[in-house]
mmCIF file of C-alpha atoms in Angstrom:
data_model
loop_
_atom_site.group_PDB
_atom_site.id
_atom_site.type_symbol
_atom_site.label_atom_id
_atom_site.label_comp_id
_atom_site.label_asym_id
_atom_site.label_seq_id
_atom_site.Cartn_x
_atom_site.Cartn_y
_atom_site.Cartn_z
ATOM 1 C CA MET A 1 116.026 123.693 88.924
ATOM 2 C CA GLU A 2 117.590 122.631 85.391
ATOM 3 C CA ILE A 3 115.384 120.800 82.950
ATOM 4 C CA GLY A 4 116.725 117.487 81.863
ATOM 5 C CA PRO A 5 116.970 113.978 81.498
ATOM 6 C CA VAL A 6 115.952 110.865 84.373
ATOM 7 C CA GLY A 7 119.321 110.705 84.839
ATOM 8 C CA ASP A 8 121.947 111.857 87.880
ATOM 9 C CA PRO A 9 122.467 115.625 87.891
ATOM 10 C CA PRO A 10 125.721 117.254 86.522
ATOM 11 C CA ARG A 11 127.346 117.663 89.736
ATOM 12 C CA GLY A 12 127.335 120.795 90.763
ATOM 13 C CA LYS A 13 123.410 120.836 90.139
ATOM 14 C CA ARG A 14 121.939 118.100 92.169
ATOM 15 C CA PRO A 15 118.949 119.679 94.143
ATOM 16 C CA CYS A 16 118.333 120.062 97.605
ATOM 17 C CA PHE A 17 116.286 116.664 98.119
ATOM 18 C CA GLY A 18 115.220 118.831 101.571
ATOM 19 C CA ASP A 19 114.385 121.624 100.022
ATOM 20 C CA LYS A 20 110.310 122.313 100.619
ATOM 21 C CA SER A 21 110.202 125.237 98.889
ATOM 22 C CA LEU A 22 108.538 123.403 95.186
ATOM 23 C CA ALA A 23 105.471 122.089 96.346
ATOM 24 C CA ASP A 24 104.901 118.907 95.505
ATOM 25 C CA GLY A 25 102.054 119.711 92.843
ATOM 26 C CA ASP A 26 104.818 121.947 91.089
ATOM 27 C CA LEU A 27 107.069 119.088 91.127
ATOM 28 C CA VAL A 28 104.182 117.627 89.334
ATOM 29 C CA LEU A 29 104.805 120.456 86.254
ATOM 30 C CA ARG A 30 107.818 120.019 86.521
ATOM 31 C CA VAL A 31 108.047 116.324 85.310
ATOM 32 C CA ARG A 32 105.530 116.421 82.550
ATOM 33 C CA ALA A 33 107.421 119.299 81.284
ATOM 34 C CA GLY A 34 110.519 115.845 81.272
ATOM 35 C CA ASP A 35 112.633 117.853 84.454
ATOM 36 C CA GLY A 36 114.185 114.123 85.962
ATOM 37 C CA ASP A 37 115.365 116.026 88.874
ATOM 38 C CA ALA A 38 112.077 117.310 89.895
ATOM 39 C CA PHE A 39 110.804 113.398 89.894
ATOM 40 C CA ARG A 40 114.067 112.458 92.085
ATOM 41 C CA VAL A 41 113.051 114.888 94.232
ATOM 42 C CA LEU A 42 109.679 113.120 94.734
ATOM 43 C CA VAL A 43 110.476 109.622 94.916
ATOM 44 C CA GLU A 44 113.556 110.918 97.910
ATOM 45 C CA ARG A 45 109.956 112.632 99.338
ATOM 46 C CA HIS A 46 108.130 110.030 99.230
ATOM 47 C CA THR A 47 110.293 106.992 99.059
ATOM 48 C CA ASN A 48 110.110 105.757 103.073
ATOM 49 C CA LYS A 49 105.988 106.459 103.108
ATOM 50 C CA ALA A 50 105.219 104.424 100.063
ATOM 51 C CA TYR A 51 107.739 102.088 101.898
ATOM 52 C CA TRP A 52 106.880 101.605 105.398
ATOM 53 C CA THR A 53 102.817 102.316 103.676
ATOM 54 C CA ALA A 54 103.658 98.586 101.192
ATOM 55 C CA TYR A 55 105.691 97.695 104.912
ATOM 56 C CA ASN A 56 102.382 97.103 107.632
ATOM 57 C CA VAL A 57 100.009 96.133 104.779
ATOM 58 C CA VAL A 58 102.777 92.877 102.436
ATOM 59 C CA ARG A 59 104.666 92.747 106.107
ATOM 60 C CA SER A 60 107.271 91.565 104.133
ATOM 61 C CA HIS A 61 111.024 93.752 103.755
ATOM 62 C CA GLU A 62 111.244 92.453 99.910
ATOM 63 C CA ASP A 63 108.308 93.094 99.192
ATOM 64 C CA ALA A 64 107.536 96.946 99.784
ATOM 65 C CA GLN A 65 110.476 97.670 98.332
ATOM 66 C CA ASP A 66 109.702 96.103 95.154
ATOM 67 C CA ILE A 67 105.577 97.901 95.513
ATOM 68 C CA ALA A 68 107.951 101.623 96.302
ATOM 69 C CA GLN A 69 109.801 101.198 93.138
ATOM 70 C CA GLU A 70 107.317 99.735 90.992
ATOM 71 C CA ALA A 71 104.596 103.027 92.660
ATOM 72 C CA PHE A 72 107.007 105.772 92.128
ATOM 73 C CA ILE A 73 107.259 104.049 87.885
ATOM 74 C CA ARG A 74 103.858 103.899 87.611
ATOM 75 C CA VAL A 75 103.780 107.101 88.950
ATOM 76 C CA TYR A 76 106.270 108.376 85.823
ATOM 77 C CA ARG A 77 104.508 106.808 83.950
ATOM 78 C CA PHE A 78 101.292 107.684 83.979
ATOM 79 C CA ILE A 79 102.427 111.699 85.635
ATOM 80 C CA ASP A 80 99.810 112.824 83.076
ATOM 81 C CA ARG A 81 97.525 111.126 84.412
ATOM 82 C CA TYR A 82 97.232 113.401 88.037
ATOM 83 C CA ASP A 83 95.383 114.841 89.178
ATOM 84 C CA ASN A 84 96.046 117.968 89.904
ATOM 85 C CA ARG A 85 93.432 118.838 92.050
ATOM 86 C CA GLN A 86 94.194 115.474 94.032
ATOM 87 C CA ARG A 87 96.801 115.733 96.703
ATOM 88 C CA PHE A 88 100.058 114.257 96.162
ATOM 89 C CA SER A 89 100.780 112.045 98.325
ATOM 90 C CA THR A 90 96.817 110.470 97.858
ATOM 91 C CA TRP A 91 97.585 109.613 94.430
ATOM 92 C CA LEU A 92 100.297 108.111 95.626
ATOM 93 C CA TYR A 93 98.425 106.241 98.975
ATOM 94 C CA GLN A 94 96.257 104.954 96.140
ATOM 95 C CA ILE A 95 99.315 103.644 93.933
ATOM 96 C CA VAL A 96 101.215 102.018 96.934
ATOM 97 C CA VAL A 97 97.621 99.945 98.422
ATOM 98 C CA ASN A 98 96.939 99.066 94.770
ATOM 99 C CA LEU A 99 99.547 97.142 94.655
ATOM 100 C CA ALA A 100 99.984 95.800 97.996
ATOM 101 C CA ILE A 101 96.794 94.340 97.764
ATOM 102 C CA ASP A 102 97.756 92.680 94.836
ATOM 103 C CA ASN A 103 100.890 91.657 96.216
ATOM 104 C CA LEU A 104 98.291 89.829 99.541
ATOM 105 C CA ARG A 105 96.129 88.309 96.337
ATOM 106 C CA ARG A 106 99.130 86.747 94.784
ATOM 107 C CA ARG A 107 100.318 85.221 97.901
ATOM 108 C CA LYS A 108 96.652 83.786 99.343
ATOM 109 C CA GLY A 109 97.437 80.262 99.691
ATOM 110 C CA ALA A 110 98.680 77.120 101.693
ATOM 111 C CA ALA A 111 102.202 78.286 100.981
ATOM 112 C CA ALA A 112 101.836 81.926 101.080
ATOM 113 C CA LEU A 113 100.529 81.924 104.220
ATOM 114 C CA GLU A 114 103.720 80.195 105.506
ATOM 115 C CA ARG A 115 105.287 82.513 103.697
ATOM 116 C CA VAL A 116 103.429 85.449 105.639
ATOM 117 C CA ALA A 117 104.053 83.715 108.970
ATOM 118 C CA GLU A 118 107.597 83.113 108.093
ATOM 119 C CA ALA A 119 107.762 87.321 108.088
ATOM 120 C CA VAL A 120 105.927 88.044 110.940
ATOM 121 C CA SER A 121 108.209 85.368 113.028
ATOM 122 C CA ASN A 122 111.379 85.253 111.754
ATOM 123 C CA GLU A 123 112.504 87.687 108.670
ATOM 124 C CA ALA A 124 114.718 90.517 110.636
ATOM 125 C CA GLY A 125 112.343 92.413 109.020
ATOM 126 C CA PRO A 126 113.290 95.495 108.033
ATOM 127 C CA VAL A 127 116.550 96.229 108.303
ATOM 128 C CA ALA A 128 115.564 99.047 110.892
ATOM 129 C CA ARG A 129 113.079 96.563 113.131
ATOM 130 C CA ALA A 130 116.289 95.875 115.161
ATOM 131 C CA GLU A 131 115.856 99.640 115.565
ATOM 132 C CA LEU A 132 111.980 99.633 117.052
ATOM 133 C CA SER A 133 111.328 99.707 120.638
ATOM 134 C CA GLU A 134 109.480 96.858 122.828
ATOM 135 C CA GLN A 135 106.353 98.200 122.169
ATOM 136 C CA GLN A 136 106.924 99.122 118.710
ATOM 137 C CA GLU A 137 107.879 95.301 118.015
ATOM 138 C CA ARG A 138 104.943 94.453 120.306
ATOM 139 C CA VAL A 139 102.504 96.987 117.832
ATOM 140 C CA TRP A 140 103.833 95.550 114.813
ATOM 141 C CA GLU A 141 103.250 91.619 115.979
ATOM 142 C CA VAL A 142 99.780 92.738 116.650
ATOM 143 C CA LEU A 143 98.511 94.600 113.844
ATOM 144 C CA GLY A 144 100.273 91.244 111.868
ATOM 145 C CA SER A 145 97.219 89.416 113.237
ATOM 146 C CA VAL A 146 94.839 92.318 111.875
ATOM 147 C CA PRO A 147 92.507 90.865 108.427
ATOM 148 C CA ASP A 148 94.344 91.821 105.302
ATOM 149 C CA GLN A 149 91.394 95.120 104.757
ATOM 150 C CA TYR A 150 91.356 95.988 108.340
ATOM 151 C CA ARG A 151 94.675 96.056 108.381
ATOM 152 C CA VAL A 152 95.021 98.702 105.578
ATOM 153 C CA ILE A 153 92.298 100.560 107.138
ATOM 154 C CA LEU A 154 94.560 101.152 110.453
ATOM 155 C CA VAL A 155 97.817 101.743 108.267
ATOM 156 C CA LEU A 156 96.122 104.748 106.735
ATOM 157 C CA ARG A 157 94.056 106.537 109.389
ATOM 158 C CA ASP A 158 95.997 105.836 112.835
ATOM 159 C CA ILE A 159 99.472 104.595 111.018
ATOM 160 C CA GLU A 160 99.913 107.521 108.760
ATOM 161 C CA GLY A 161 97.614 109.402 110.393
ATOM 162 C CA LEU A 162 95.249 110.249 107.121
ATOM 163 C CA PRO A 163 91.974 111.764 107.296
ATOM 164 C CA SER A 164 89.115 109.279 106.994
ATOM 165 C CA GLN A 165 88.045 111.677 103.866
ATOM 166 C CA GLU A 166 91.430 110.381 102.041
ATOM 167 C CA VAL A 167 91.259 106.767 103.072
ATOM 168 C CA ALA A 168 88.227 106.808 101.233
ATOM 169 C CA ASP A 169 89.419 108.398 98.335
ATOM 170 C CA VAL A 170 92.792 106.065 98.596
ATOM 171 C CA LEU A 171 90.596 103.344 98.769
ATOM 172 C CA ASN A 172 88.071 104.513 96.532
ATOM 173 C CA VAL A 173 85.169 103.694 99.307
ATOM 174 C CA ASN A 174 82.804 105.931 100.747
ATOM 175 C CA HIS A 175 83.319 107.601 103.834
ATOM 176 C CA ALA A 176 80.504 104.936 106.181
ATOM 177 C CA THR A 177 82.755 102.152 104.500
ATOM 178 C CA VAL A 178 86.103 103.442 105.904
ATOM 179 C CA ARG A 179 83.996 104.637 109.490
ATOM 180 C CA TRP A 180 82.938 101.183 109.628
ATOM 181 C CA ARG A 181 86.135 99.309 108.608
ATOM 182 C CA LEU A 182 88.044 101.171 110.768
ATOM 183 C CA HIS A 183 85.748 100.814 113.583
ATOM 184 C CA ARG A 184 85.639 96.886 112.994
ATOM 185 C CA GLY A 185 89.844 96.881 112.975
ATOM 186 C CA ARG A 186 90.567 99.236 115.619
ATOM 187 C CA ALA A 187 88.676 96.536 117.768
ATOM 188 C CA LEU A 188 90.366 93.527 116.267
ATOM 189 C CA PHE A 189 93.395 95.006 117.359
ATOM 190 C CA LYS A 190 92.453 95.489 120.925
ATOM 191 C CA ALA A 191 91.305 92.077 121.230
ATOM 192 C CA ALA A 192 94.046 90.736 119.736
ATOM 193 C CA TRP A 193 96.204 93.421 121.983
ATOM 194 C CA GLU A 194 94.520 92.135 124.685
ATOM 195 C CA ALA A 195 94.873 88.596 124.645
ATOM 196 C CA ARG A 196 98.367 88.817 124.110
ATOM 197 C CA PHE A 197 99.675 91.576 125.909
ATOM 198 C CA GLY A 198 96.679 92.410 128.965
ATOM 199 C CA SER A 199 94.629 94.661 128.332
ATOM 200 C CA SER A 200 97.037 97.351 130.884
ATOM 201 C CA ALA A 201 99.895 96.585 128.859
ATOM 202 C CA GLY A 202 101.661 99.327 127.237
ATOM 203 C CA MET B 1 71.265 103.907 136.831
ATOM 204 C CA ASN B 2 69.439 101.805 133.658
ATOM 205 C CA ASP B 3 69.422 104.863 130.987
ATOM 206 C CA ARG B 4 73.268 105.356 132.327
ATOM 207 C CA ALA B 5 73.805 101.832 131.637
ATOM 208 C CA ALA B 6 71.826 102.844 127.797
ATOM 209 C CA GLY B 7 73.496 105.112 127.004
ATOM 210 C CA CYS B 8 77.101 103.391 127.427
ATOM 211 C CA ARG B 9 75.166 100.770 124.765
ATOM 212 C CA ASP B 10 74.466 103.301 122.413
ATOM 213 C CA VAL B 11 77.914 105.306 122.843
ATOM 214 C CA ARG B 12 80.593 101.865 123.737
ATOM 215 C CA ASP B 13 80.639 101.552 119.490
ATOM 216 C CA LEU B 14 81.279 105.100 118.958
ATOM 217 C CA ILE B 15 84.328 106.415 120.812
ATOM 218 C CA ASP B 16 86.983 105.396 119.158
ATOM 219 C CA LEU B 17 85.536 107.545 116.060
ATOM 220 C CA PHE B 18 84.568 110.396 118.499
ATOM 221 C CA VAL B 19 88.517 109.523 119.431
ATOM 222 C CA SER B 20 89.662 109.720 115.312
ATOM 223 C CA ASP B 21 87.418 112.546 115.340
ATOM 224 C CA ASP B 22 85.532 110.789 112.855
ATOM 225 C CA LEU B 23 82.170 111.006 113.844
ATOM 226 C CA GLU B 24 79.463 113.552 112.508
ATOM 227 C CA PRO B 25 79.111 116.902 115.224
ATOM 228 C CA TRP B 26 75.812 115.479 115.802
ATOM 229 C CA GLU B 27 77.007 112.057 116.973
ATOM 230 C CA ALA B 28 80.487 113.858 118.829
ATOM 231 C CA ASP B 29 78.108 115.839 120.888
ATOM 232 C CA ALA B 30 75.584 113.138 122.350
ATOM 233 C CA VAL B 31 79.027 111.317 122.981
ATOM 234 C CA ARG B 32 81.337 113.922 125.033
ATOM 235 C CA LEU B 33 78.118 114.651 126.726
ATOM 236 C CA HIS B 34 77.856 111.374 127.260
ATOM 237 C CA MET B 35 80.997 110.890 128.382
ATOM 238 C CA GLY B 36 80.402 113.675 130.933
ATOM 239 C CA ARG B 37 79.252 111.996 133.472
ATOM 240 C CA CYS B 38 80.264 108.295 132.663
ATOM 241 C CA GLU B 39 83.797 107.446 133.675
ATOM 242 C CA ALA B 40 83.605 104.137 133.021
ATOM 243 C CA CYS B 41 83.145 105.691 129.459
ATOM 244 C CA ARG B 42 86.299 108.151 129.964
ATOM 245 C CA ALA B 43 88.159 105.526 130.532
ATOM 246 C CA GLU B 44 87.607 103.463 127.370
ATOM 247 C CA ALA B 45 88.276 107.175 125.548
ATOM 248 C CA ASP B 46 91.192 107.347 127.284
ATOM 249 C CA ALA B 47 92.372 102.864 126.294
ATOM 250 C CA CYS B 48 91.522 104.231 122.541
ATOM 251 C CA ARG B 49 93.544 107.185 122.506
ATOM 252 C CA ARG B 50 96.004 104.805 124.108
ATOM 253 C CA GLN B 51 95.992 102.073 121.460
ATOM 254 C CA ARG B 52 95.839 105.513 117.941
ATOM 255 C CA GLU B 53 99.723 106.106 120.050
ATOM 256 C CA ARG B 54 101.088 102.159 119.574
ATOM 257 C CA LEU B 55 99.594 102.464 116.394
ATOM 258 C CA ALA B 56 100.606 106.199 115.115
ATOM 259 C CA SER B 57 104.221 104.849 116.676
ATOM 260 C CA LEU B 58 105.108 102.460 113.498
ATOM 261 C CA SER B 59 104.431 106.256 111.369
ATOM 262 C CA SER B 60 106.803 106.090 108.573
ATOM 263 C CA SER B 61 107.469 109.892 109.657
ATOM 264 C CA GLN B 62 109.082 108.340 112.532
ATOM 265 C CA ALA B 63 110.396 105.670 111.239
ATOM 266 C CA PRO B 64 114.182 105.561 110.195
ATOM 267 C CA SER B 65 115.320 106.165 106.409
ATOM 268 C CA GLN B 66 114.459 102.332 105.134
ATOM 269 C CA VAL B 67 116.157 103.629 101.260
ATOM 270 C CA PRO B 68 118.910 101.057 100.037
ATOM 271 C CA PRO B 69 121.479 102.606 97.936
ATOM 272 C CA PHE B 70 120.122 101.167 94.318
ATOM 273 C CA PHE B 71 116.286 102.017 95.632
ATOM 274 C CA TRP B 72 117.031 105.291 93.109
ATOM 275 C CA GLN B 73 118.888 103.091 90.464
ATOM 276 C CA GLY B 74 115.949 100.981 90.234
ATOM 277 C CA ILE B 75 113.725 103.236 89.047
ATOM 278 C CA GLN B 76 115.827 105.350 87.231
ATOM 279 C CA ARG B 77 117.023 102.248 84.716
ATOM 280 C CA GLU B 78 113.267 100.568 84.400
ATOM 281 C CA ILE B 79 112.414 104.283 83.411
ATOM 282 C CA LEU B 80 115.329 104.126 80.930
ATOM 283 C CA ILE B 81 114.277 101.006 79.529
ATOM 284 C CA GLY B 82 110.437 102.114 79.246
ATOM 285 C CA GLY B 83 112.001 104.068 75.952
ATOM 286 C CA ARG B 84 111.853 107.486 77.789
ATOM 287 C CA GLU B 85 115.369 107.777 77.865
ATOM 288 C CA ALA B 86 118.336 106.249 75.935
ATOM 289 C CA ALA B 87 121.096 108.006 77.885
ATOM 290 C CA GLU B 88 123.135 103.591 78.303
ATOM 291 C CA THR B 89 125.382 105.198 80.090
ATOM 292 C CA ALA B 90 123.459 106.913 83.047
ATOM 293 C CA ASN B 91 122.558 102.912 83.282
ATOM 294 C CA PRO B 92 124.932 102.171 86.781
ATOM 295 C CA ALA B 93 127.073 98.261 86.642
ATOM 296 C CA PRO B 94 124.642 95.604 86.529
ATOM 297 C CA ALA B 95 125.721 95.410 90.120
ATOM 298 C CA ALA B 96 124.628 98.018 91.611
ATOM 299 C CA ARG B 97 120.761 97.748 90.499
ATOM 300 C CA GLY B 98 117.470 97.548 92.410
ATOM 301 C CA ARG B 99 116.278 93.567 93.710
ATOM 302 C CA ARG B 100 113.365 93.717 91.056
ATOM 303 C CA PHE B 101 115.996 93.615 88.315
ATOM 304 C CA ARG B 102 117.327 90.705 89.162
ATOM 305 C CA LEU B 103 115.572 87.918 88.637
ATOM 306 C CA ARG B 104 114.744 89.073 84.625
ATOM 307 C CA PRO B 105 117.744 86.981 83.567
ATOM 308 C CA ILE B 106 116.108 83.871 85.175
ATOM 309 C CA VAL B 107 112.765 84.473 83.745
ATOM 310 C CA TYR B 108 114.552 85.194 80.555
ATOM 311 C CA ALA B 109 116.766 82.056 81.120
ATOM 312 C CA LEU B 110 112.899 79.561 81.403
ATOM 313 C CA ALA B 111 111.480 81.509 78.422
ATOM 314 C CA ALA B 112 113.943 80.585 76.714
ATOM 315 C CA LEU B 113 114.005 76.476 78.030
ATOM 316 C CA VAL B 114 109.980 76.714 77.376
ATOM 317 C CA LEU B 115 110.575 77.688 73.516
ATOM 318 C CA ALA B 116 113.461 75.631 73.058
ATOM 319 C CA ALA B 117 111.417 72.491 74.464
ATOM 320 C CA VAL B 118 107.437 73.065 73.051
ATOM 321 C CA THR B 119 110.149 73.139 69.750
ATOM 322 C CA VAL B 120 111.438 70.262 70.249
ATOM 323 C CA VAL B 121 108.153 68.987 70.261
ATOM 324 C CA ALA B 122 106.532 70.327 67.813
ATOM 325 C CA ALA B 123 109.141 69.007 65.310
ATOM 326 C CA ALA B 124 109.773 65.805 66.394
ATOM 327 C CA ALA B 125 105.692 65.447 65.859
ATOM 328 C CA PHE B 126 105.342 67.095 62.590
ATOM 329 C CA PHE B 127 108.402 65.436 61.754
ATOM 330 C CA GLY B 128 107.824 61.902 62.344
ATOM 331 C CA GLY B 129 106.549 61.367 66.005
ATOM 332 C CA GLY B 130 103.301 61.897 64.873
ATOM 333 C CA PRO B 131 102.681 58.546 62.835
ATOM 334 C CA ALA B 132 105.251 57.037 65.153
ATOM 335 C CA LEU B 133 103.412 57.113 68.610
ATOM 336 C CA PRO B 134 99.954 55.385 67.898
ATOM 337 C CA ALA B 135 101.913 52.526 66.520
ATOM 338 C CA VAL B 136 100.789 49.360 69.173
ATOM 339 C CA PRO B 137 103.366 47.156 69.797
ATOM 340 C CA ARG B 138 103.780 43.730 68.349
ATOM 341 C CA ASP B 139 102.848 41.757 71.614
ATOM 342 C CA GLY B 140 99.740 43.709 71.359
ATOM 343 C CA ILE B 141 100.251 46.260 74.334
ATOM 344 C CA VAL B 142 100.395 49.679 75.141
ATOM 345 C CA HIS B 143 103.795 50.349 76.775
ATOM 346 C CA GLY B 144 104.571 53.883 78.201
ATOM 347 C CA GLY B 145 101.322 54.215 79.849
ATOM 348 C CA ALA B 146 97.440 56.095 80.040
ATOM 349 C CA ASP B 147 99.055 59.568 78.688
ATOM 350 C CA GLN B 148 100.149 57.902 75.393
ATOM 351 C CA PRO B 149 97.890 59.180 72.700
ATOM 352 C CA ASP B 150 95.841 56.989 71.699
ATOM 353 C CA ALA B 151 92.287 57.835 70.383
ATOM 354 C CA THR B 152 93.557 60.298 67.370
ATOM 355 C CA ILE B 153 96.945 60.414 66.236
ATOM 356 C CA PRO B 154 95.499 56.275 64.317
ATOM 357 C CA GLN B 155 93.922 58.636 62.393
ATOM 358 C CA GLU B 156 97.133 60.260 61.392
ATOM 359 C CA VAL B 157 99.011 57.359 60.633
ATOM 360 C CA PRO B 158 97.718 56.297 56.752
ATOM 361 C CA PHE B 159 97.929 59.919 56.635
ATOM 362 C CA PHE B 160 101.558 60.009 56.763
ATOM 363 C CA SER B 161 102.297 56.695 55.261
ATOM 364 C CA GLU B 162 100.248 57.501 52.416
ATOM 365 C CA GLY B 163 101.542 61.133 51.788
ATOM 366 C CA GLY B 164 105.429 60.440 52.525
ATOM 367 C CA LEU B 165 105.613 62.831 54.148
ATOM 368 C CA ALA B 166 108.356 61.182 57.240
ATOM 369 C CA PRO B 167 108.349 57.277 56.063
ATOM 370 C CA ALA B 168 111.814 57.393 57.331
ATOM 371 C CA GLY B 169 111.487 58.630 60.865
ATOM 372 C CA ALA B 170 108.571 56.640 61.963
ATOM 373 C CA PRO B 171 109.986 53.617 62.204
ATOM 374 C CA GLU B 172 113.075 55.061 64.519
ATOM 375 C CA ILE B 173 110.400 56.074 67.203
ATOM 376 C CA GLU B 174 108.878 52.794 66.668
ATOM 377 C CA GLN B 175 111.743 51.002 67.988
ATOM 378 C CA GLU B 176 111.666 53.220 70.877
ATOM 379 C CA ILE B 177 108.569 52.521 71.927
ATOM 380 C CA GLU B 178 108.556 49.041 72.017
ATOM 381 C CA LEU B 179 111.337 49.214 74.514
#
């Protein structure tokens, strides 16, 4: 891979974005050395993760897109602060979740709540939402009724499948807190699900 | 029966954590032991597994790509603006830029508007608006409502009048207020 600026790579020299030969940590080292192509590989590799995590938390297509974009900009700007002992995805999740929580805080208030409700009920959602199965649509709706702090935990642990310890690292809380919020969030989801679809549904 | 019921109460809150492998080993052993002889708790564990599967269906790993064409360009442009690179030619056309940058012209326009308004108000206050604002009309009624400054500005009237900083402007503004 050629060392170069953060720009469109020259024709014929574009790196293979699906190439798993380079680990995230190696790519980070290359980015630090000024390799723009390496950064682009990181972005391509993790964009879906960043976008969908943000989307499941903030539940707005446009906001999720902005959050994902901003997250990668911060990754680039603060790449020197990345601790190589940590997984890159953990660091990225931290940034995404913090931005998503900031987004939710900004949207607090009556008008914002209306906006969220509208986003949940009316928005076509992500373009891909049309491709969701009926079951996914149901899960999406019920997830929206779970309060923010528990929804974040469910998104990280049960949707994205992060280990509990990694969830604790992302949220900067201890393992016991993760366990308690996880249990509470699941109970809330279950209650909402059963209230809406009955205990036997799905 | 009572022992079994008590076991259910103790275990019930741990079942979802057992299913997701979030318990300490000794806790997991206790739950496993109880579930070996309790059908109701096994059913609860199955329900927890189904719920996890439902949630996992929204995972990004199963989701289609949701990256718009301008996503990378938006990041790229912001980074270039940040000063790390100055390759102007690499910038995409404005129409192709990321969504997060489309609002900037509006923000700049609003900022310019606010700045202009502040400048006008400040200039009016400094070059003539100051002495005229508190003037009381000849009919003795202050027109213009409660938001008219009435406590501080009268003290400035003699200052500006005597100093002659803006004697010519004052009557005009006073006339406006009388109207």
